[in-house]
PDB file of C-alpha atoms in Angstrom:
ATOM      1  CA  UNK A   1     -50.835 -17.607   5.183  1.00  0.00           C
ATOM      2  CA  UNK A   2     -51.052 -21.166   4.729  1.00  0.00           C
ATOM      3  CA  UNK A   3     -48.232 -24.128   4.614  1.00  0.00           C
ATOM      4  CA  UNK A   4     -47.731 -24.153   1.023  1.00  0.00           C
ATOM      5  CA  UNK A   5     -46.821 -20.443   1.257  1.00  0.00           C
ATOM      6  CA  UNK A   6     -44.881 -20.489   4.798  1.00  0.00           C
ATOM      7  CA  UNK A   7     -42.633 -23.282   3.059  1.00  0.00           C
ATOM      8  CA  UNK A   8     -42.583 -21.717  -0.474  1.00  0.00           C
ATOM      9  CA  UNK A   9     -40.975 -18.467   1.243  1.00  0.00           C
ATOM     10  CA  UNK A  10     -38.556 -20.224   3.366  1.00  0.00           C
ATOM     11  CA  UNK A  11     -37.002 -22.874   0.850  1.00  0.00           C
ATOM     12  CA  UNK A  12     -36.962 -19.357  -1.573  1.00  0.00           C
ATOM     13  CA  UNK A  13     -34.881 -17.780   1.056  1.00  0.00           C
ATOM     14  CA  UNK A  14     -32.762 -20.960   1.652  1.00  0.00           C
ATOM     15  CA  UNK A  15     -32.345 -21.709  -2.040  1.00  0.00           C
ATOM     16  CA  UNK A  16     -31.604 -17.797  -3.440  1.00  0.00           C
ATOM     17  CA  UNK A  17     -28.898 -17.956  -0.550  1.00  0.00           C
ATOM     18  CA  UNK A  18     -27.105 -20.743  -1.302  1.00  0.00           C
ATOM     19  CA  UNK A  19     -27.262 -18.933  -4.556  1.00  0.00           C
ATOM     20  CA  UNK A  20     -25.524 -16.468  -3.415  1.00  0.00           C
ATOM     21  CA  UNK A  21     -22.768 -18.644  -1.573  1.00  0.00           C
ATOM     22  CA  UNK A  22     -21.993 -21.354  -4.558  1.00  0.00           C
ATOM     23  CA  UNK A  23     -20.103 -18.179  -5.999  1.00  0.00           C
ATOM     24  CA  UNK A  24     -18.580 -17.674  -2.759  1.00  0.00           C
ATOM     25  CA  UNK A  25     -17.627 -21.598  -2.302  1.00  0.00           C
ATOM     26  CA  UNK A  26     -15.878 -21.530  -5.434  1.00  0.00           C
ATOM     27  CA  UNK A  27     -13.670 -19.166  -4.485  1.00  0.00           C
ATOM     28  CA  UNK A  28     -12.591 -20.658  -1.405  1.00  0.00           C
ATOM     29  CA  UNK A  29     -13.884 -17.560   0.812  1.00  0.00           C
ATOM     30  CA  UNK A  30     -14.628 -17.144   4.887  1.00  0.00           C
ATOM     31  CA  UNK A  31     -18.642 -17.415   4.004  1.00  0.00           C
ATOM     32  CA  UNK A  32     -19.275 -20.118   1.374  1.00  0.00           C
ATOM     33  CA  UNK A  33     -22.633 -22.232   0.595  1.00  0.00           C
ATOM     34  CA  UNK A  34     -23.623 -23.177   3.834  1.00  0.00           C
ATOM     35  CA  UNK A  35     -23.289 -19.436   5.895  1.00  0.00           C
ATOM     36  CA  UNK A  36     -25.030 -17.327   2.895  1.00  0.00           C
ATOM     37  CA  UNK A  37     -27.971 -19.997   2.567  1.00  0.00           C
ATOM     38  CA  UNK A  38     -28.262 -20.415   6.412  1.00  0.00           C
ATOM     39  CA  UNK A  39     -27.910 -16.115   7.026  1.00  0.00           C
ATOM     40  CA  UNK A  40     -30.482 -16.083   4.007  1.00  0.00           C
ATOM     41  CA  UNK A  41     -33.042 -18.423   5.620  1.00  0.00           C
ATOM     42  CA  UNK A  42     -32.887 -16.954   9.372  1.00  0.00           C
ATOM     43  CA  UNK A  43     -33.614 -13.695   7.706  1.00  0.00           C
ATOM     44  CA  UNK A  44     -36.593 -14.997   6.074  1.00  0.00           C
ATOM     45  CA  UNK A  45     -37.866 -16.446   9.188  1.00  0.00           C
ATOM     46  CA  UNK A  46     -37.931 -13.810  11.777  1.00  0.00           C
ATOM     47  CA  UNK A  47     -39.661 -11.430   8.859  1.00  0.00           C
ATOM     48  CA  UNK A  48     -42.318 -14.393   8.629  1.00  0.00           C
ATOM     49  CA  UNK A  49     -42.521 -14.467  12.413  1.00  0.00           C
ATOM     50  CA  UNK A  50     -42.492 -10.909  12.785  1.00  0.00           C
ATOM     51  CA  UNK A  51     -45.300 -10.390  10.194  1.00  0.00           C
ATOM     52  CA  UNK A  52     -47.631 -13.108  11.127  1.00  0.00           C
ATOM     53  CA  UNK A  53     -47.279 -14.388  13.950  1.00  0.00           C
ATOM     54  CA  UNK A  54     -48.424 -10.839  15.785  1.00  0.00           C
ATOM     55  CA  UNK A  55     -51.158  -8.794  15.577  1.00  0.00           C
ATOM     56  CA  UNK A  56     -52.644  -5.843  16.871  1.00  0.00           C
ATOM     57  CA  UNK A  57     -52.302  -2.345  16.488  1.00  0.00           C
ATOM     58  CA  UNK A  58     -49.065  -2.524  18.376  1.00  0.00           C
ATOM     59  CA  UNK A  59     -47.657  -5.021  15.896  1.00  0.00           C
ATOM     60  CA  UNK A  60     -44.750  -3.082  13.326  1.00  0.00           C
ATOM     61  CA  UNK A  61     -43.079  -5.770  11.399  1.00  0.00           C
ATOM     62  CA  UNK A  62     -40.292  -3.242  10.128  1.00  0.00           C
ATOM     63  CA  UNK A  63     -38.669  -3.601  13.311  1.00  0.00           C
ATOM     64  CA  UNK A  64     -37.753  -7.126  12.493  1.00  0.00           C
ATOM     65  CA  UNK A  65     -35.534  -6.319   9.071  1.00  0.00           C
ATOM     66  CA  UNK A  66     -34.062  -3.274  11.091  1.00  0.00           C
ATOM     67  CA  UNK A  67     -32.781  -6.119  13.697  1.00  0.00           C
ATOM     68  CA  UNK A  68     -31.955  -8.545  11.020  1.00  0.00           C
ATOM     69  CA  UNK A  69     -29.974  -5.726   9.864  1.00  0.00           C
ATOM     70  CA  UNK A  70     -27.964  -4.845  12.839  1.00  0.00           C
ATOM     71  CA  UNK A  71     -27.329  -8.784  14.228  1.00  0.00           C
ATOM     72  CA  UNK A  72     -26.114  -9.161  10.811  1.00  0.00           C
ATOM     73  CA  UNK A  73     -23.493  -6.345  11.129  1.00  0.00           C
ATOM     74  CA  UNK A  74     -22.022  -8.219  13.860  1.00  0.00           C
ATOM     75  CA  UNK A  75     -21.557 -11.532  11.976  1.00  0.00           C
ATOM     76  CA  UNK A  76     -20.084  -9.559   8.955  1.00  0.00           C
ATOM     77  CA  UNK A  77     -17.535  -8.048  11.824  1.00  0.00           C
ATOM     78  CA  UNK A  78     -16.504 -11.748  12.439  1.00  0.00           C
ATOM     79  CA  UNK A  79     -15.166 -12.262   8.972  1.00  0.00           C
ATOM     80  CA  UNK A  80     -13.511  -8.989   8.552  1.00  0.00           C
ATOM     81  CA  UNK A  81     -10.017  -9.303   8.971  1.00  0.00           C
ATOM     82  CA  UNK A  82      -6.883  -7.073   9.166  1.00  0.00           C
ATOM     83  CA  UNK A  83      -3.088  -8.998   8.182  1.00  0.00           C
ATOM     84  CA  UNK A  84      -0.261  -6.822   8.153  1.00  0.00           C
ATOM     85  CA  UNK A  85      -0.548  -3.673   6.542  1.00  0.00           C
ATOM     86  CA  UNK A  86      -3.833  -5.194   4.387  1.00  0.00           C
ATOM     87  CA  UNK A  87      -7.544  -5.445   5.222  1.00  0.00           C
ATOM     88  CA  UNK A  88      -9.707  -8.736   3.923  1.00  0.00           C
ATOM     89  CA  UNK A  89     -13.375  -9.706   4.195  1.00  0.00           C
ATOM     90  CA  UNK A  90     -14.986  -6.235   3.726  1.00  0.00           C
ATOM     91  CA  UNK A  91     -16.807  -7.807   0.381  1.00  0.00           C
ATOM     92  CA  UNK A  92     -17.512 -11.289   2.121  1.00  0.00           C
ATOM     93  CA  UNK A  93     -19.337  -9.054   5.198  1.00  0.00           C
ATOM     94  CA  UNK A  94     -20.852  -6.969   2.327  1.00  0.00           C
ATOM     95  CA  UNK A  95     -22.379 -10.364   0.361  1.00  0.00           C
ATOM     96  CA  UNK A  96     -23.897 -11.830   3.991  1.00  0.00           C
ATOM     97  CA  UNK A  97     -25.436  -8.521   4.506  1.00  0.00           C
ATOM     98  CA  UNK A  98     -26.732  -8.921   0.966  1.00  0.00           C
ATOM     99  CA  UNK A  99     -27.837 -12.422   1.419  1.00  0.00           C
ATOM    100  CA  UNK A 100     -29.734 -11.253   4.330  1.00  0.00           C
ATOM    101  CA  UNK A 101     -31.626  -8.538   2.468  1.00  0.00           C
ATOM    102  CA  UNK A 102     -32.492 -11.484  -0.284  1.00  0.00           C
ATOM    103  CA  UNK A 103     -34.181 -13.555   2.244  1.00  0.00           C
ATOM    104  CA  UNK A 104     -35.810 -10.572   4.198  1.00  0.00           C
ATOM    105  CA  UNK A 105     -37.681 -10.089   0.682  1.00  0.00           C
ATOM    106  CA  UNK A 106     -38.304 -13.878   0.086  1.00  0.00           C
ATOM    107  CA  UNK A 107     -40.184 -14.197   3.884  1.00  0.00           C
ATOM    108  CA  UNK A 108     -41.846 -11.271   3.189  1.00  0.00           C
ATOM    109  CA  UNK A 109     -43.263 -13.026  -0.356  1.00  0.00           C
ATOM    110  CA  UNK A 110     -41.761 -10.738  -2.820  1.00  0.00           C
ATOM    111  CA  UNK A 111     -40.069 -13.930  -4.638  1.00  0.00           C
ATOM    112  CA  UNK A 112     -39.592 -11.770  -8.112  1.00  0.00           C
ATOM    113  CA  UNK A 113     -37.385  -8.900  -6.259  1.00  0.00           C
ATOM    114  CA  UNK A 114     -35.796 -11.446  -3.849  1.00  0.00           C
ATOM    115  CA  UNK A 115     -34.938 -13.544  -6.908  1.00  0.00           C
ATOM    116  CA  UNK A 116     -33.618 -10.479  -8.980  1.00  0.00           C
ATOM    117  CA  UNK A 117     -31.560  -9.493  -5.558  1.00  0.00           C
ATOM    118  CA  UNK A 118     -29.789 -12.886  -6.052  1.00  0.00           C
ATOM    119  CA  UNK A 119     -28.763 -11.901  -9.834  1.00  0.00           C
ATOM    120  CA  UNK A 120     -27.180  -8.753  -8.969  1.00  0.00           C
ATOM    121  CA  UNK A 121     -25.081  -9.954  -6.088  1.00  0.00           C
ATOM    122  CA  UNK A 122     -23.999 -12.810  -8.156  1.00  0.00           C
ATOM    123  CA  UNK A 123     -23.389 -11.261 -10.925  1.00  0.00           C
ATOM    124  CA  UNK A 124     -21.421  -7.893  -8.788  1.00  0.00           C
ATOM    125  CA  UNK A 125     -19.341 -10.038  -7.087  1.00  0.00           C
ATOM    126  CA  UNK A 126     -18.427 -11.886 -10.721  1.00  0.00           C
ATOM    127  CA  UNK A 127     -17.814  -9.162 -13.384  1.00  0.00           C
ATOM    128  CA  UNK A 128     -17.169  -6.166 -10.544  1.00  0.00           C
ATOM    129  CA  UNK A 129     -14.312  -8.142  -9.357  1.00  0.00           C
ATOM    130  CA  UNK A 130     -12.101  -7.786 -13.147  1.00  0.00           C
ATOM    131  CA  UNK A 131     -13.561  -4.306 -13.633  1.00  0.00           C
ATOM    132  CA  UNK A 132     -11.771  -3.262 -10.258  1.00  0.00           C
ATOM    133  CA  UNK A 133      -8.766  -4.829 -10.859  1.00  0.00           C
ATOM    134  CA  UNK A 134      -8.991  -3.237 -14.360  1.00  0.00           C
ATOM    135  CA  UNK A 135      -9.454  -0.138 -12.508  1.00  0.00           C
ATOM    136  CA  UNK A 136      -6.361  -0.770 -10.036  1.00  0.00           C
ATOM    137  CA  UNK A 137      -3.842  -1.561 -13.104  1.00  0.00           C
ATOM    138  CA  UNK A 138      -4.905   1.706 -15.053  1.00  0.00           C
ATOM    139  CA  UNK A 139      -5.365   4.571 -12.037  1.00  0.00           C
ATOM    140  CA  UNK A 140      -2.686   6.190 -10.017  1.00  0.00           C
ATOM    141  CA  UNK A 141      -0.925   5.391  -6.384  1.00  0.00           C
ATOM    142  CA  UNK A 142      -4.233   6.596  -4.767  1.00  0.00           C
ATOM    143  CA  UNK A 143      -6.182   4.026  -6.845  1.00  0.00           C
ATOM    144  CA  UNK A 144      -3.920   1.300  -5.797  1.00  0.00           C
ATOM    145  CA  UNK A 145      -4.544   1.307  -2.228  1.00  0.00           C
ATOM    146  CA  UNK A 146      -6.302  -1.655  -1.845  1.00  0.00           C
ATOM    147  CA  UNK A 147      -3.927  -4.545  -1.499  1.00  0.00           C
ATOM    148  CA  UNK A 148      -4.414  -7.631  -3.811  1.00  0.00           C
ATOM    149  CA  UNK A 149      -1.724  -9.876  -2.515  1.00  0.00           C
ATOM    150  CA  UNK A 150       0.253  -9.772   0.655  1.00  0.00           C
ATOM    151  CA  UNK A 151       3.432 -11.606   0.456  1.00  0.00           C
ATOM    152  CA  UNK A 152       6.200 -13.231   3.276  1.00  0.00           C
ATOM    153  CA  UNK A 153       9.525 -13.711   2.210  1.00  0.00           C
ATOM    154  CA  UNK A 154      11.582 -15.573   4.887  1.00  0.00           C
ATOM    155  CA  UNK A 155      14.952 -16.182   4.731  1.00  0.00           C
ATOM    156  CA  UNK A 156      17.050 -18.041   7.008  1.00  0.00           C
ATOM    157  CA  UNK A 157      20.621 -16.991   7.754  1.00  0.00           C
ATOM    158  CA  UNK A 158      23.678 -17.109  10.035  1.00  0.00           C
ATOM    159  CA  UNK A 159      23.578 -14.782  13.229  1.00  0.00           C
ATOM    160  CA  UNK A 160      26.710 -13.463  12.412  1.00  0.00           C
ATOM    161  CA  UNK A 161      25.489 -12.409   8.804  1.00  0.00           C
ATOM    162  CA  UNK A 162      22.015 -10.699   9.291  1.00  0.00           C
ATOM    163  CA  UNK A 163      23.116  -7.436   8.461  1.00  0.00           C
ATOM    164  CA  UNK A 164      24.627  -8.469   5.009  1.00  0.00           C
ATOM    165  CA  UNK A 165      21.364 -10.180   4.794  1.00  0.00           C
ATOM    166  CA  UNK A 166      18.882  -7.963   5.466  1.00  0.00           C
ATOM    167  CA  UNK A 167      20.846  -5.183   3.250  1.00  0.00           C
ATOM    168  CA  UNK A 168      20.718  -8.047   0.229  1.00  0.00           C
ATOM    169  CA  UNK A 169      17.091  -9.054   0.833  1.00  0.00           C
ATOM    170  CA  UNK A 170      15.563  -5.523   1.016  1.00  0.00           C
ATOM    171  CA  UNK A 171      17.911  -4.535  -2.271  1.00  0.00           C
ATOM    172  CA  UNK A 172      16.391  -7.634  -3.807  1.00  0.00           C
ATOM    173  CA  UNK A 173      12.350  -6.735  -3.073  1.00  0.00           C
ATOM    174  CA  UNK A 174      12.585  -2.996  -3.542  1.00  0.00           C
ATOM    175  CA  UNK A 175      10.983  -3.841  -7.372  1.00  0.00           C
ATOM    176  CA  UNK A 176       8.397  -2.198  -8.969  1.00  0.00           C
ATOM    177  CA  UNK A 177       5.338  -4.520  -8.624  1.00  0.00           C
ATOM    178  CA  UNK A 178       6.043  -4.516  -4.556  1.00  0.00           C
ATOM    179  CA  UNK A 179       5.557  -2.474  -1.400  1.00  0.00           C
ATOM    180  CA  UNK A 180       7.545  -3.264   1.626  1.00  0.00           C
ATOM    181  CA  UNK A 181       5.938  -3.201   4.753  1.00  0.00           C
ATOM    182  CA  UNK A 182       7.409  -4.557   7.452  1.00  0.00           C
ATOM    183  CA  UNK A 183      11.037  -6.462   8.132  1.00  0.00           C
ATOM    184  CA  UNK A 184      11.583  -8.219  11.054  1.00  0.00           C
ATOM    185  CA  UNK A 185      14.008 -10.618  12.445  1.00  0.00           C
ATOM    186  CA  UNK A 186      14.410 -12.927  15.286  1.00  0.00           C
ATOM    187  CA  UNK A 187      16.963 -15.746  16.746  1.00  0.00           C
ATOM    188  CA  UNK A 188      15.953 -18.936  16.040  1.00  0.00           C
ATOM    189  CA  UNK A 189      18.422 -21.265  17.333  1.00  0.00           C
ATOM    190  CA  UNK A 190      22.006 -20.726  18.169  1.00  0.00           C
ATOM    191  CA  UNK A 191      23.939 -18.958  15.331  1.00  0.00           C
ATOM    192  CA  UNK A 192      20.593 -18.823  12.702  1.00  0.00           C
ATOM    193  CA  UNK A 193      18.386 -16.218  12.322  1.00  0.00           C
ATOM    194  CA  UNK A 194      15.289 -15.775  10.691  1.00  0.00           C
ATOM    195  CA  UNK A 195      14.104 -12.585   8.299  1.00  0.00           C
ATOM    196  CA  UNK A 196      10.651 -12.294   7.638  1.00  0.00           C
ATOM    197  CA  UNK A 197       9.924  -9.533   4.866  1.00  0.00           C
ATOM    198  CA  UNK A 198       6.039  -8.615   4.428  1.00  0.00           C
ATOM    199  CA  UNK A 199       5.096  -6.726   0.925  1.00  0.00           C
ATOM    200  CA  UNK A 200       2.499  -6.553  -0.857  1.00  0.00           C
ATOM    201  CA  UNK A 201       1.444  -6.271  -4.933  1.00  0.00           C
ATOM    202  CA  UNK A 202      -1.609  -4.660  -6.161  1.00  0.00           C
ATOM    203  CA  UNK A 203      -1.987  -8.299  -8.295  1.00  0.00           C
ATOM    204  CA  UNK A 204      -0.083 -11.384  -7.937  1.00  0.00           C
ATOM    205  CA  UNK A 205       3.348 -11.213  -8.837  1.00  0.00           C
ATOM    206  CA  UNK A 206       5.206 -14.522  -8.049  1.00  0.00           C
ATOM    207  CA  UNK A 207       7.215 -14.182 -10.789  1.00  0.00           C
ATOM    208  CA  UNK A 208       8.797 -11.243  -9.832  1.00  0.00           C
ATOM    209  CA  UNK A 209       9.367 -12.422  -6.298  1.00  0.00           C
ATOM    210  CA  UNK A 210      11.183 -15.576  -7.402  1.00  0.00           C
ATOM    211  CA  UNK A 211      13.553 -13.297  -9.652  1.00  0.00           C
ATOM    212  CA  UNK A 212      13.953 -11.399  -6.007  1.00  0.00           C
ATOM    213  CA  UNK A 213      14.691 -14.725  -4.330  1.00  0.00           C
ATOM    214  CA  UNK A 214      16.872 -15.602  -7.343  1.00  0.00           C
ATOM    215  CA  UNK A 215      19.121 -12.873  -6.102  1.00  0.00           C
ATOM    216  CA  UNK A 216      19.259 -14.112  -2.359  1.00  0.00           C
ATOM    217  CA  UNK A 217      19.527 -17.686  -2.814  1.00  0.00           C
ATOM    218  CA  UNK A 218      23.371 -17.899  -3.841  1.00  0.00           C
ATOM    219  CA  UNK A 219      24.166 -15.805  -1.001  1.00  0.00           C
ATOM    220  CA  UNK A 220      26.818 -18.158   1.124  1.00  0.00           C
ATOM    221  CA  UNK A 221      25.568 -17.386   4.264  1.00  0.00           C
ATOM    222  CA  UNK A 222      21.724 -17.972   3.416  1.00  0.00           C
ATOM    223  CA  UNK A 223      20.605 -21.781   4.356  1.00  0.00           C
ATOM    224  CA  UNK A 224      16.856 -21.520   3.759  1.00  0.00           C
ATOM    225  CA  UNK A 225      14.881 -19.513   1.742  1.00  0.00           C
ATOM    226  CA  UNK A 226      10.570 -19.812   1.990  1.00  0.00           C
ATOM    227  CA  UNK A 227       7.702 -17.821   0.936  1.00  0.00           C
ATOM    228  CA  UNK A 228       3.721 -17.650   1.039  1.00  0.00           C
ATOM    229  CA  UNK A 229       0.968 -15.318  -0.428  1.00  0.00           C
ATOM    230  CA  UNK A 230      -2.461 -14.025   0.735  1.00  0.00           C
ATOM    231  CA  UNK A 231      -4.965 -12.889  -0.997  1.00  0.00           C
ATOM    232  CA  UNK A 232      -6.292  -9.743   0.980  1.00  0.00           C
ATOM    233  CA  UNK A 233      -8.003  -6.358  -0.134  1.00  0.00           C
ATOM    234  CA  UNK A 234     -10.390  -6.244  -3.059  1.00  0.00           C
ATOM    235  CA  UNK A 235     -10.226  -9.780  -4.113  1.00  0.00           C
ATOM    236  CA  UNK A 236     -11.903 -11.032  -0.841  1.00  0.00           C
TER     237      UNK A 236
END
């Protein structure tokens, strides 16, 4: 193998994984640009060092991609993530391991199949994505267990009040488009205390939680209503 074609493989691998991660970048996930070209390119160097750089009957290159693929279930570990009742990063982990497969086939010089690798993860992780959610909207409860959105609903309220509260708040989420999960509350400062409500919507529903909040706000013993969403489960 000589420069041209050590260089050509390795700026394949680089190049088909950042690829790869543009899609990622865009949406603002764990592993963007930088992690999917940089998994991509280490693959395609240990299966050029594996392949050429020994020789000898003992030599068995294969090992190599079977190590590439187990170091590469431990970084996909690092970006899976469980919040509250919701687990996120199982198709980030998924597109690394991918990634990793594309540059495994660019050092190994099979440029055409590494290049129609990139394609299909691409274009998976673009049209699969509405198809699922598709999917979610039309099947049952069972089809729905994969969490879209994860909301907190916080609401801050007297001490003396945080029964009333708590009976108001949880009246005012038990809607249609949620799932309650957890609801917890805790002292804050002297005479306030602070609800935190955790639910979850197969898709984002911030409309319907601001009619929920609508309902709490006027409440006289409520001083500070807040509220933030994640975007967990199949939308990772």
């Amino acid at each position: 193998m000589d420069a041209l074609d050590l260089t050509l493989r390795m700026v394949a691998g680089l190049g088909l994984g950042a690829a790869i991660g543009f899609e990622r970048q865009l949406r603002s996930r764990t592993a963007g640009l930088r992690t999917n070209a940089l998994v991509s390119l280490g693959a395609a160097l240990f299966v050029i060092m594996g392949a050429f750089s020994f020789t000898g009957e003992r030599a068995d290159p294969t090992r190599v991609a079977a190590q590439i693929v187990s170091g590469i279930g431990f970084l996909g570990a690092g970006v899976i993530m469980k919040q509250g009742a919701s687990i996120s990063g199982l198709n980030t982990a998924a597109t690394l391991w991918a990634s990793a497969a594309v540059g495994a086939l660019a050092g190994g010089g099979m440029l055409l199949p590494a290049l129609g690798g990139t394609l299909a993860v691409v274009l998976s992780n673009l049209l699969l994505r509405p198809l699922g959610r598709l999917l979610d909207r039309r099947g049952g409860p069972a089809a729905r267990e994969t969490v879209a959105t994860e909301y907190h609903f916080v609401v801050r309220s007297s001490t003396l009040a945080e029964v009333a509260v708590r009976s108001a708040v949880v009246e005012a989420v038990q809607r249609p488009e949620f799932t309650v999960h957890s609801v917890e509350a805790r002292d804050i400062q002297e005479g306030q205390t602070e609800l935190t409500v955790v639910l979850s919507a197969a898709e984002r529903s911030d409309a319907a939680l601001e009619k929920a909040i609508a309902t709490v706000v006027p409440i006289p013993e409520v001083t500070a209503v807040r509220w933030h969403a994640l975007e967990l489960g199949g939308d990772d």
